[in-house]
PDB file of C-alpha atoms in Angstrom:
ATOM      1  CA  UNK A 118     -10.487  -5.548 -22.378  1.00  0.00           C
ATOM      2  CA  UNK A 119      -8.763  -4.816 -19.277  1.00  0.00           C
ATOM      3  CA  UNK A 120      -8.294  -1.115 -18.174  1.00  0.00           C
ATOM      4  CA  UNK A 121      -6.568  -0.229 -15.060  1.00  0.00           C
ATOM      5  CA  UNK A 122      -8.753   2.932 -14.723  1.00  0.00           C
ATOM      6  CA  UNK A 123     -12.622   3.392 -14.681  1.00  0.00           C
ATOM      7  CA  UNK A 124     -14.345   6.865 -15.181  1.00  0.00           C
ATOM      8  CA  UNK A 125     -17.760   8.344 -14.820  1.00  0.00           C
ATOM      9  CA  UNK A 126     -19.519  11.659 -14.451  1.00  0.00           C
ATOM     10  CA  UNK A 127     -20.772  12.466 -11.372  1.00  0.00           C
ATOM     11  CA  UNK A 128     -24.247  14.428 -11.120  1.00  0.00           C
ATOM     12  CA  UNK A 129     -23.727  18.143 -10.677  1.00  0.00           C
ATOM     13  CA  UNK A 130     -26.635  19.914  -9.502  1.00  0.00           C
ATOM     14  CA  UNK A 131     -27.543  23.749 -10.808  1.00  0.00           C
ATOM     15  CA  UNK A 132     -27.202  24.919  -7.052  1.00  0.00           C
ATOM     16  CA  UNK A 133     -23.728  23.230  -6.364  1.00  0.00           C
ATOM     17  CA  UNK A 134     -21.427  25.595  -4.717  1.00  0.00           C
ATOM     18  CA  UNK A 135     -18.073  24.486  -6.379  1.00  0.00           C
ATOM     19  CA  UNK A 136     -17.527  24.334 -10.261  1.00  0.00           C
ATOM     20  CA  UNK A 137     -17.874  20.472 -11.317  1.00  0.00           C
ATOM     21  CA  UNK A 138     -14.727  18.157 -11.277  1.00  0.00           C
ATOM     22  CA  UNK A 139     -16.186  16.633 -14.699  1.00  0.00           C
ATOM     23  CA  UNK A 140     -14.787  13.090 -15.047  1.00  0.00           C
ATOM     24  CA  UNK A 141     -13.996  11.298 -11.791  1.00  0.00           C
ATOM     25  CA  UNK A 142     -11.712   8.235 -12.118  1.00  0.00           C
ATOM     26  CA  UNK A 143     -10.776   5.324  -9.980  1.00  0.00           C
ATOM     27  CA  UNK A 144      -8.004   2.711 -10.040  1.00  0.00           C
ATOM     28  CA  UNK A 145      -8.867  -0.867 -10.799  1.00  0.00           C
ATOM     29  CA  UNK A 146      -5.630  -2.812 -10.329  1.00  0.00           C
ATOM     30  CA  UNK A 147      -4.838  -6.269 -12.020  1.00  0.00           C
ATOM     31  CA  UNK A 148      -5.327  -8.105  -8.827  1.00  0.00           C
ATOM     32  CA  UNK A 149      -9.146  -7.851  -9.056  1.00  0.00           C
ATOM     33  CA  UNK A 150      -8.908  -9.715 -12.116  1.00  0.00           C
ATOM     34  CA  UNK A 151      -6.289 -12.185 -12.188  1.00  0.00           C
ATOM     35  CA  UNK A 152      -7.846 -14.977  -9.892  1.00  0.00           C
ATOM     36  CA  UNK A 153      -5.370 -17.554  -8.692  1.00  0.00           C
ATOM     37  CA  UNK A 154      -2.290 -16.899 -10.585  1.00  0.00           C
ATOM     38  CA  UNK A 155      -1.487 -19.533 -13.200  1.00  0.00           C
ATOM     39  CA  UNK A 156       1.841 -21.061 -13.242  1.00  0.00           C
ATOM     40  CA  UNK A 157       4.327 -20.094 -15.676  1.00  0.00           C
ATOM     41  CA  UNK A 158       3.630 -16.596 -16.340  1.00  0.00           C
ATOM     42  CA  UNK A 159       5.944 -14.119 -18.106  1.00  0.00           C
ATOM     43  CA  UNK A 160       8.426 -12.469 -15.742  1.00  0.00           C
ATOM     44  CA  UNK A 161      10.726  -9.291 -15.606  1.00  0.00           C
ATOM     45  CA  UNK A 162      14.196  -9.667 -15.633  1.00  0.00           C
ATOM     46  CA  UNK A 163      15.500  -9.469 -12.076  1.00  0.00           C
ATOM     47  CA  UNK A 164      16.800  -6.055 -11.905  1.00  0.00           C
ATOM     48  CA  UNK A 165      13.790  -4.594 -13.552  1.00  0.00           C
ATOM     49  CA  UNK A 166      11.523  -6.711 -11.105  1.00  0.00           C
ATOM     50  CA  UNK A 167      13.420  -5.226  -8.125  1.00  0.00           C
ATOM     51  CA  UNK A 168      12.774  -1.769  -9.711  1.00  0.00           C
ATOM     52  CA  UNK A 169       9.256  -2.109 -10.302  1.00  0.00           C
ATOM     53  CA  UNK A 170       8.039  -3.805  -7.178  1.00  0.00           C
ATOM     54  CA  UNK A 171       6.759  -7.189  -8.876  1.00  0.00           C
ATOM     55  CA  UNK A 172       8.278  -9.918 -10.632  1.00  0.00           C
ATOM     56  CA  UNK A 173       5.062 -10.420 -12.901  1.00  0.00           C
ATOM     57  CA  UNK A 174       4.026  -7.960 -15.689  1.00  0.00           C
ATOM     58  CA  UNK A 175       0.544  -9.155 -15.276  1.00  0.00           C
ATOM     59  CA  UNK A 176       0.549  -7.651 -11.740  1.00  0.00           C
ATOM     60  CA  UNK A 177       2.605  -4.600 -12.849  1.00  0.00           C
ATOM     61  CA  UNK A 178       0.157  -1.419 -12.249  1.00  0.00           C
ATOM     62  CA  UNK A 179       2.011   1.671 -13.137  1.00  0.00           C
ATOM     63  CA  UNK A 180       0.616   4.783 -11.082  1.00  0.00           C
ATOM     64  CA  UNK A 181      -0.499   7.360 -12.334  1.00  0.00           C
ATOM     65  CA  UNK A 182      -1.900   5.392 -14.901  1.00  0.00           C
ATOM     66  CA  UNK A 183      -0.096   6.126 -18.526  1.00  0.00           C
ATOM     67  CA  UNK A 184      -2.237   7.611 -21.081  1.00  0.00           C
ATOM     68  CA  UNK A 185      -1.774   4.740 -23.188  1.00  0.00           C
ATOM     69  CA  UNK A 186      -3.538   2.670 -20.670  1.00  0.00           C
ATOM     70  CA  UNK A 187      -6.448   4.808 -20.727  1.00  0.00           C
ATOM     71  CA  UNK A 188      -5.888   7.572 -18.291  1.00  0.00           C
ATOM     72  CA  UNK A 189      -7.919  10.757 -18.748  1.00  0.00           C
ATOM     73  CA  UNK A 190      -6.339  13.923 -17.605  1.00  0.00           C
TER      74      UNK A 190
ATOM     75  CA  UNK B 286      12.719 -15.003  14.815  1.00  0.00           C
ATOM     76  CA  UNK B 287      14.184 -12.445  12.381  1.00  0.00           C
ATOM     77  CA  UNK B 288      17.244 -11.312  10.813  1.00  0.00           C
ATOM     78  CA  UNK B 289      17.872  -7.922  10.304  1.00  0.00           C
ATOM     79  CA  UNK B 290      19.512  -6.666   7.015  1.00  0.00           C
ATOM     80  CA  UNK B 291      20.992  -3.260   7.545  1.00  0.00           C
ATOM     81  CA  UNK B 292      19.586  -1.724   4.371  1.00  0.00           C
ATOM     82  CA  UNK B 293      16.296  -0.487   2.990  1.00  0.00           C
ATOM     83  CA  UNK B 294      13.801  -2.836   0.917  1.00  0.00           C
ATOM     84  CA  UNK B 295      14.207   0.029  -1.740  1.00  0.00           C
ATOM     85  CA  UNK B 296      16.373   3.035  -1.889  1.00  0.00           C
ATOM     86  CA  UNK B 297      14.586   6.095  -0.339  1.00  0.00           C
ATOM     87  CA  UNK B 298      15.882   9.452  -1.848  1.00  0.00           C
ATOM     88  CA  UNK B 299      14.354  12.921  -0.824  1.00  0.00           C
ATOM     89  CA  UNK B 300      15.195  15.791  -3.200  1.00  0.00           C
ATOM     90  CA  UNK B 301      12.949  18.676  -1.875  1.00  0.00           C
ATOM     91  CA  UNK B 302      13.015  20.122   1.465  1.00  0.00           C
ATOM     92  CA  UNK B 303       9.441  19.803   1.973  1.00  0.00           C
ATOM     93  CA  UNK B 304       8.262  19.070   5.834  1.00  0.00           C
ATOM     94  CA  UNK B 305       4.618  19.153   4.820  1.00  0.00           C
ATOM     95  CA  UNK B 306       4.989  16.001   2.759  1.00  0.00           C
ATOM     96  CA  UNK B 307       6.105  14.516   6.141  1.00  0.00           C
ATOM     97  CA  UNK B 308       2.807  15.500   7.448  1.00  0.00           C
ATOM     98  CA  UNK B 309       1.137  13.269   4.992  1.00  0.00           C
ATOM     99  CA  UNK B 310       3.202  10.437   5.211  1.00  0.00           C
ATOM    100  CA  UNK B 311       2.919   9.915   8.776  1.00  0.00           C
ATOM    101  CA  UNK B 312      -0.436   8.570   7.561  1.00  0.00           C
ATOM    102  CA  UNK B 313       1.175   5.547   6.380  1.00  0.00           C
ATOM    103  CA  UNK B 314       3.479   5.389   9.502  1.00  0.00           C
ATOM    104  CA  UNK B 315       1.073   5.292  12.402  1.00  0.00           C
ATOM    105  CA  UNK B 316      -2.264   5.401  10.572  1.00  0.00           C
ATOM    106  CA  UNK B 317      -5.141   3.039  10.666  1.00  0.00           C
ATOM    107  CA  UNK B 318      -4.037   1.651   7.039  1.00  0.00           C
ATOM    108  CA  UNK B 319      -0.689   2.317   7.627  1.00  0.00           C
ATOM    109  CA  UNK B 320       2.633  -0.168   7.530  1.00  0.00           C
ATOM    110  CA  UNK B 321       2.637  -0.576  11.423  1.00  0.00           C
ATOM    111  CA  UNK B 322      -1.103  -1.631  11.489  1.00  0.00           C
ATOM    112  CA  UNK B 323      -0.654  -3.988   8.580  1.00  0.00           C
ATOM    113  CA  UNK B 324       2.466  -5.585  10.102  1.00  0.00           C
ATOM    114  CA  UNK B 325       0.915  -6.177  13.423  1.00  0.00           C
ATOM    115  CA  UNK B 326      -2.293  -7.294  11.900  1.00  0.00           C
ATOM    116  CA  UNK B 327      -0.597  -9.818   9.840  1.00  0.00           C
ATOM    117  CA  UNK B 328       1.920 -11.216  12.267  1.00  0.00           C
ATOM    118  CA  UNK B 329      -0.916 -11.583  15.133  1.00  0.00           C
ATOM    119  CA  UNK B 330      -3.481 -13.231  13.091  1.00  0.00           C
ATOM    120  CA  UNK B 331      -1.073 -16.032  11.786  1.00  0.00           C
ATOM    121  CA  UNK B 332      -1.425 -17.862  14.824  1.00  0.00           C
ATOM    122  CA  UNK B 333      -5.003 -18.613  14.347  1.00  0.00           C
ATOM    123  CA  UNK B 334      -5.322 -19.146  10.440  1.00  0.00           C
ATOM    124  CA  UNK B 335      -5.191 -22.534   8.663  1.00  0.00           C
ATOM    125  CA  UNK B 336      -1.677 -23.935   8.309  1.00  0.00           C
ATOM    126  CA  UNK B 337      -1.658 -23.565   4.556  1.00  0.00           C
ATOM    127  CA  UNK B 338      -1.671 -19.562   4.666  1.00  0.00           C
ATOM    128  CA  UNK B 339       0.453 -19.081   7.831  1.00  0.00           C
ATOM    129  CA  UNK B 340       3.587 -18.533   5.947  1.00  0.00           C
ATOM    130  CA  UNK B 341       1.727 -15.942   3.812  1.00  0.00           C
ATOM    131  CA  UNK B 342       1.025 -13.806   6.576  1.00  0.00           C
ATOM    132  CA  UNK B 343       4.261 -14.154   8.196  1.00  0.00           C
ATOM    133  CA  UNK B 344       6.215 -13.190   4.798  1.00  0.00           C
ATOM    134  CA  UNK B 345       3.922 -10.257   4.152  1.00  0.00           C
ATOM    135  CA  UNK B 346       3.921  -9.197   7.691  1.00  0.00           C
ATOM    136  CA  UNK B 347       7.504  -8.999   7.823  1.00  0.00           C
ATOM    137  CA  UNK B 348       7.775  -6.993   4.714  1.00  0.00           C
ATOM    138  CA  UNK B 349       5.445  -4.240   6.082  1.00  0.00           C
ATOM    139  CA  UNK B 350       8.315  -3.731   8.621  1.00  0.00           C
ATOM    140  CA  UNK B 351      10.543  -3.279   5.705  1.00  0.00           C
ATOM    141  CA  UNK B 352       7.992  -0.902   4.450  1.00  0.00           C
ATOM    142  CA  UNK B 353       7.657   1.021   7.796  1.00  0.00           C
ATOM    143  CA  UNK B 354      11.314   1.574   7.644  1.00  0.00           C
ATOM    144  CA  UNK B 355      11.193   3.172   4.321  1.00  0.00           C
ATOM    145  CA  UNK B 356       8.532   5.335   5.500  1.00  0.00           C
ATOM    146  CA  UNK B 357      10.340   6.264   8.495  1.00  0.00           C
ATOM    147  CA  UNK B 358      13.132   7.429   6.490  1.00  0.00           C
ATOM    148  CA  UNK B 359      11.138   9.491   4.520  1.00  0.00           C
ATOM    149  CA  UNK B 360       9.574  11.224   7.096  1.00  0.00           C
ATOM    150  CA  UNK B 361      12.873  11.368   9.000  1.00  0.00           C
ATOM    151  CA  UNK B 362      14.759  13.014   5.996  1.00  0.00           C
ATOM    152  CA  UNK B 363      12.127  15.564   5.223  1.00  0.00           C
ATOM    153  CA  UNK B 364      11.982  16.797   8.863  1.00  0.00           C
ATOM    154  CA  UNK B 365      15.434  16.067  10.541  1.00  0.00           C
ATOM    155  CA  UNK B 366      16.841  19.754   9.602  1.00  0.00           C
ATOM    156  CA  UNK B 367      13.695  21.549   9.841  1.00  0.00           C
ATOM    157  CA  UNK B 368      13.514  24.585  12.158  1.00  0.00           C
ATOM    158  CA  UNK B 369      10.522  25.026  14.419  1.00  0.00           C
ATOM    159  CA  UNK B 370       9.409  27.973  12.070  1.00  0.00           C
ATOM    160  CA  UNK B 371       9.561  25.386   9.189  1.00  0.00           C
ATOM    161  CA  UNK B 372       7.476  22.826  11.265  1.00  0.00           C
ATOM    162  CA  UNK B 373       5.235  25.191  12.229  1.00  0.00           C
ATOM    163  CA  UNK B 374       4.772  26.365   8.541  1.00  0.00           C
ATOM    164  CA  UNK B 375       4.379  22.764   7.349  1.00  0.00           C
ATOM    165  CA  UNK B 376       1.507  22.131   9.851  1.00  0.00           C
ATOM    166  CA  UNK B 377       3.580  20.191  12.123  1.00  0.00           C
ATOM    167  CA  UNK B 378       3.455  22.783  15.145  1.00  0.00           C
ATOM    168  CA  UNK B 379       1.565  20.511  17.251  1.00  0.00           C
ATOM    169  CA  UNK B 380       3.890  17.477  16.536  1.00  0.00           C
ATOM    170  CA  UNK B 381       7.117  19.788  17.266  1.00  0.00           C
ATOM    171  CA  UNK B 382       5.385  20.774  20.586  1.00  0.00           C
ATOM    172  CA  UNK B 383       5.014  17.093  21.681  1.00  0.00           C
ATOM    173  CA  UNK B 384       7.721  15.481  19.976  1.00  0.00           C
ATOM    174  CA  UNK B 385      10.298  17.922  18.918  1.00  0.00           C
ATOM    175  CA  UNK B 386      11.393  16.479  15.576  1.00  0.00           C
ATOM    176  CA  UNK B 387      11.076  12.951  16.641  1.00  0.00           C
ATOM    177  CA  UNK B 388       8.947  10.211  14.730  1.00  0.00           C
ATOM    178  CA  UNK B 389       5.863   9.096  16.385  1.00  0.00           C
ATOM    179  CA  UNK B 390       3.270   6.562  15.587  1.00  0.00           C
ATOM    180  CA  UNK B 391       0.201   8.736  14.697  1.00  0.00           C
ATOM    181  CA  UNK B 392      -1.861   9.398  11.858  1.00  0.00           C
ATOM    182  CA  UNK B 393      -1.604  12.780   9.583  1.00  0.00           C
ATOM    183  CA  UNK B 394      -4.452  14.160  11.809  1.00  0.00           C
ATOM    184  CA  UNK B 395      -2.368  13.382  15.071  1.00  0.00           C
ATOM    185  CA  UNK B 396      -4.274  10.583  16.551  1.00  0.00           C
ATOM    186  CA  UNK B 397      -1.938   8.086  18.149  1.00  0.00           C
ATOM    187  CA  UNK B 398      -1.756   4.662  16.902  1.00  0.00           C
ATOM    188  CA  UNK B 399      -4.200   2.257  18.493  1.00  0.00           C
ATOM    189  CA  UNK B 400      -4.756  -1.504  18.563  1.00  0.00           C
ATOM    190  CA  UNK B 401      -8.360  -0.795  17.564  1.00  0.00           C
ATOM    191  CA  UNK B 402      -7.350  -0.296  14.203  1.00  0.00           C
ATOM    192  CA  UNK B 403      -6.688  -3.833  13.605  1.00  0.00           C
ATOM    193  CA  UNK B 404      -8.786  -7.042  14.154  1.00  0.00           C
ATOM    194  CA  UNK B 405      -8.150 -10.724  14.753  1.00  0.00           C
ATOM    195  CA  UNK B 406     -11.724 -12.294  14.463  1.00  0.00           C
ATOM    196  CA  UNK B 407     -10.409 -15.811  14.274  1.00  0.00           C
ATOM    197  CA  UNK B 408     -12.502 -16.523  11.290  1.00  0.00           C
ATOM    198  CA  UNK B 409     -10.054 -17.183   8.578  1.00  0.00           C
ATOM    199  CA  UNK B 410     -12.238 -15.732   5.663  1.00  0.00           C
ATOM    200  CA  UNK B 411     -13.220 -12.824   7.896  1.00  0.00           C
ATOM    201  CA  UNK B 412      -9.583 -12.208   8.826  1.00  0.00           C
ATOM    202  CA  UNK B 413      -8.382 -12.448   5.135  1.00  0.00           C
ATOM    203  CA  UNK B 414     -10.923 -10.254   3.634  1.00  0.00           C
ATOM    204  CA  UNK B 415      -9.874  -7.602   6.334  1.00  0.00           C
ATOM    205  CA  UNK B 416      -6.290  -7.811   5.165  1.00  0.00           C
ATOM    206  CA  UNK B 417      -7.560  -7.472   1.385  1.00  0.00           C
ATOM    207  CA  UNK B 418      -9.252  -4.385   2.309  1.00  0.00           C
ATOM    208  CA  UNK B 419      -6.395  -3.017   4.344  1.00  0.00           C
ATOM    209  CA  UNK B 420      -4.000  -3.454   1.336  1.00  0.00           C
ATOM    210  CA  UNK B 421      -6.600  -1.602  -0.994  1.00  0.00           C
ATOM    211  CA  UNK B 422      -6.856   1.121   1.499  1.00  0.00           C
ATOM    212  CA  UNK B 423      -2.780   1.213   1.952  1.00  0.00           C
ATOM    213  CA  UNK B 424      -2.742   1.296  -2.106  1.00  0.00           C
ATOM    214  CA  UNK B 425      -5.547   4.155  -2.156  1.00  0.00           C
ATOM    215  CA  UNK B 426      -3.375   6.065   0.543  1.00  0.00           C
ATOM    216  CA  UNK B 427      -0.176   5.963  -1.526  1.00  0.00           C
ATOM    217  CA  UNK B 428      -2.207   7.204  -4.498  1.00  0.00           C
ATOM    218  CA  UNK B 429      -3.189  10.220  -2.813  1.00  0.00           C
ATOM    219  CA  UNK B 430       0.011  10.997  -1.435  1.00  0.00           C
ATOM    220  CA  UNK B 431       1.511  10.446  -4.863  1.00  0.00           C
ATOM    221  CA  UNK B 432      -1.053  12.826  -6.150  1.00  0.00           C
ATOM    222  CA  UNK B 433      -0.065  15.801  -3.576  1.00  0.00           C
ATOM    223  CA  UNK B 434       3.781  15.088  -3.855  1.00  0.00           C
ATOM    224  CA  UNK B 435       5.840  16.747  -6.751  1.00  0.00           C
ATOM    225  CA  UNK B 436       9.283  15.443  -5.585  1.00  0.00           C
ATOM    226  CA  UNK B 437       9.959  12.489  -8.305  1.00  0.00           C
ATOM    227  CA  UNK B 438      12.668  10.896  -6.328  1.00  0.00           C
ATOM    228  CA  UNK B 439      10.362  10.258  -3.181  1.00  0.00           C
ATOM    229  CA  UNK B 440       7.296   9.316  -5.829  1.00  0.00           C
ATOM    230  CA  UNK B 441       9.640   6.763  -7.096  1.00  0.00           C
ATOM    231  CA  UNK B 442       9.537   5.003  -3.806  1.00  0.00           C
ATOM    232  CA  UNK B 443       6.158   5.637  -3.114  1.00  0.00           C
ATOM    233  CA  UNK B 444       5.273   3.838  -6.500  1.00  0.00           C
ATOM    234  CA  UNK B 445       7.152   0.892  -5.434  1.00  0.00           C
ATOM    235  CA  UNK B 446       5.389   0.520  -2.029  1.00  0.00           C
ATOM    236  CA  UNK B 447       2.031   1.005  -4.105  1.00  0.00           C
ATOM    237  CA  UNK B 448       3.031  -1.797  -6.548  1.00  0.00           C
ATOM    238  CA  UNK B 449       3.702  -4.068  -3.415  1.00  0.00           C
ATOM    239  CA  UNK B 450       0.271  -3.344  -2.060  1.00  0.00           C
ATOM    240  CA  UNK B 451      -1.013  -4.747  -5.327  1.00  0.00           C
ATOM    241  CA  UNK B 452       0.876  -7.741  -5.159  1.00  0.00           C
ATOM    242  CA  UNK B 453      -0.080  -8.344  -1.370  1.00  0.00           C
ATOM    243  CA  UNK B 454      -3.552  -7.999  -2.053  1.00  0.00           C
ATOM    244  CA  UNK B 455      -3.364 -10.558  -4.897  1.00  0.00           C
ATOM    245  CA  UNK B 456      -1.655 -13.143  -2.489  1.00  0.00           C
ATOM    246  CA  UNK B 457      -4.362 -12.593   0.151  1.00  0.00           C
ATOM    247  CA  UNK B 458      -7.116 -13.228  -2.521  1.00  0.00           C
ATOM    248  CA  UNK B 459      -5.175 -16.459  -3.477  1.00  0.00           C
ATOM    249  CA  UNK B 460      -5.149 -17.480   0.044  1.00  0.00           C
ATOM    250  CA  UNK B 461      -8.714 -16.893   0.349  1.00  0.00           C
ATOM    251  CA  UNK B 462      -9.048 -19.428  -2.864  1.00  0.00           C
ATOM    252  CA  UNK B 463      -7.030 -22.166  -1.101  1.00  0.00           C
ATOM    253  CA  UNK B 464      -9.222 -21.887   1.792  1.00  0.00           C
ATOM    254  CA  UNK B 465     -12.459 -22.044  -0.024  1.00  0.00           C
ATOM    255  CA  UNK B 466     -11.315 -24.740  -2.440  1.00  0.00           C
ATOM    256  CA  UNK B 467     -13.581 -27.752  -2.688  1.00  0.00           C
ATOM    257  CA  UNK B 468     -11.466 -30.526  -3.846  1.00  0.00           C
ATOM    258  CA  UNK B 469     -14.637 -32.857  -4.749  1.00  0.00           C
ATOM    259  CA  UNK B 470     -16.454 -30.220  -6.710  1.00  0.00           C
ATOM    260  CA  UNK B 471     -16.508 -30.209 -10.487  1.00  0.00           C
ATOM    261  CA  UNK B 472     -14.733 -27.321 -11.977  1.00  0.00           C
ATOM    262  CA  UNK B 473     -16.342 -25.503 -14.768  1.00  0.00           C
ATOM    263  CA  UNK B 474     -14.777 -23.134 -17.188  1.00  0.00           C
TER     264      UNK B 474
END
């Protein structure tokens, strides 16, 4: 299943001066996966689209990533 | 030729007097991956790109100027009433010495904008890949600024701009697909 965020645990050595950051995450927005956009996809209502910055729910990528979409904070 | 509409693409509202944010936002104004670089890069590359994707570069390049205007509005609102002391406290002392409270095309570290930030290689794939990378870098820059800003109204505009970067990247990726398409080749799914 598509997740807009990926996380990993970087190595933390015993002599590293700063406390570990623990999990480090990076964004993987939907444009990485869509390929050529197929026709007739679902659209937001026009007012909502102007607010969100895209007409297409498939391209909508809220930031910071909401918890229900896999954010770890 | 362009028509100018005397309004912003998306409203810009700033609630907190926080000139320090202006110091970070200037990265998107005159930085390497900022809106000025983006607009000039696309509007220049479009002359030597295959016909099928010229319009895309024109449209996105034009929109980048609309974004530039939004960033300018944010920076202007954050600094227009700042005293020299406030500018100094916000890390903008060097900026004040050189420009007073005026905006200028430089990055967050104070380096002036330079044409070496952008490229036109003349190879359509190389140019479009640069454009995709530029959009992803701008998206990341917006993320880092949102992470440092706690002004919900300003963040609202920044989130809109970030989403536009996602859409632009998608369209550039589609442009690559158009240019590499082989019409006689069998499609396997």
